[in-house]
Amino acid sequence: MDWFPLYNSLRIALIASVIVFFTGIFAAYYIAKLHPVVKGVLDVVLTLPLVLPPTVVGYFILLLMGPRRPFGSWVLENFGTKLVMTWYSGIFAAAVVAFPLMYRTARGAFESFDETLAYSGQTLGLSNSFIFWRIRMPACRQGILAGAVLAFARALGEYGATSMVAGYTPGRTATISTTVYQLWRTDNDALAFKWVLVNVVISAVVLLAVNLLEKGEWASRTGKKRKGGR
């Protein structure tokens, strides 16, 4: 059994998750401060990949990064690097489809944050960066970590956009999802079922992690309410 699809899927998902972790937090934090109209428009744009069919997302990525498209051709001419049909093309697809999950979850975590803690820090002369990293982020950590885990799971299971942007080349661009489809397509049901089991195990572990994070957040909030009641 060739384990390259698992390795490739994991590295694509991990790199994409790191990207959306920071970009999702940045977008959730700063967009919340904008004018409601601007905030609403950006919110719709950034969340679209969550509801669009993955193949449509892949089509838009090809329009931007294809070798005959403005950005893709510019990168190819100046750096000699193709942005599609390579293993790292899957990072672009995975990051785009996983971003809304991280963004939405981080935004929800920030919206539930008690702003009086930040105001108290400001009265003590603490900088905004210190308040963000040492007060706001620790208070929202469980929600943000849950978003990161969900984004990783979405990136790991991505198929539609990845198949359009990276294609399927054994040993080069193959992922678990594209491998399952190709094996099924060629009537290799036995090996396809093995990869399905691998995917199910990984997904179950991810869901278990999310449930544990949610339970930890619920227990933390319950503990705070009890202390406040006293």
Steps between C-alpha positions, in 0.01 A plus 500: 500500500652830386477744792582811294134619489490504880831687524396746232156557653651562844761749380246687288251512788762605757643781286152620400391489867792718608413751230131520583571503875678834483302651212170392656588654837626819335185536287263418787663750734537798267185459290293511820618860548387622157180682404200261506443533123864428414507225759191338347640507147838356605327239712301378199809492276718317752231245583401420140740203464308334783179482297629490142554160338872408529526472121389862468768600750752304293383678186559841657847392615581390145379835367757667725791257500475317168813522280309707244344730759654835606639401839587142411678600177690777682631256762591248229688758292687661789565203727455201271248352743160357413226567754271222381537124452767472770478362855508850651206602281293301744603744775324784320183296457502368857569843648217667309236243596618472863534875563128570567491243781796661676369850436148429624614315810759763591246775450254324730771456763596867482139614516448302821808660660432727797628837376523634856815291533658688211386836640648409836830419333499833319446688826809323633702626206531168320560513125240374254732221384555386859125504566435303181759227552499473880136573587268467200657193337527294823136582579390390153748217457256209513271643232797592283657157542168338407494713184857397419415130540190535281700689237762223502230235457343692211839545333582132544175386342492751215439345158314716248725805483813288548416270209459804272807691617747220578358210300594140573853376436611198707808580707475874424159659560284211623307554823280261696182645348619494140650154549171357627320635194760370255509156663121477492500617140740220402298235694769456767243490779720314750773764506245782482330358810834498687547870427143566604576335835812716540293810433228390742753443779660841449160671486389323819813619682440855380136495616607360836746788537227753418263341754767510769568867427128581514464316832802688636349832394163412657668392824706819504193721453306305765786543745512874438124533554523312827780722621304808393193370687699470816 
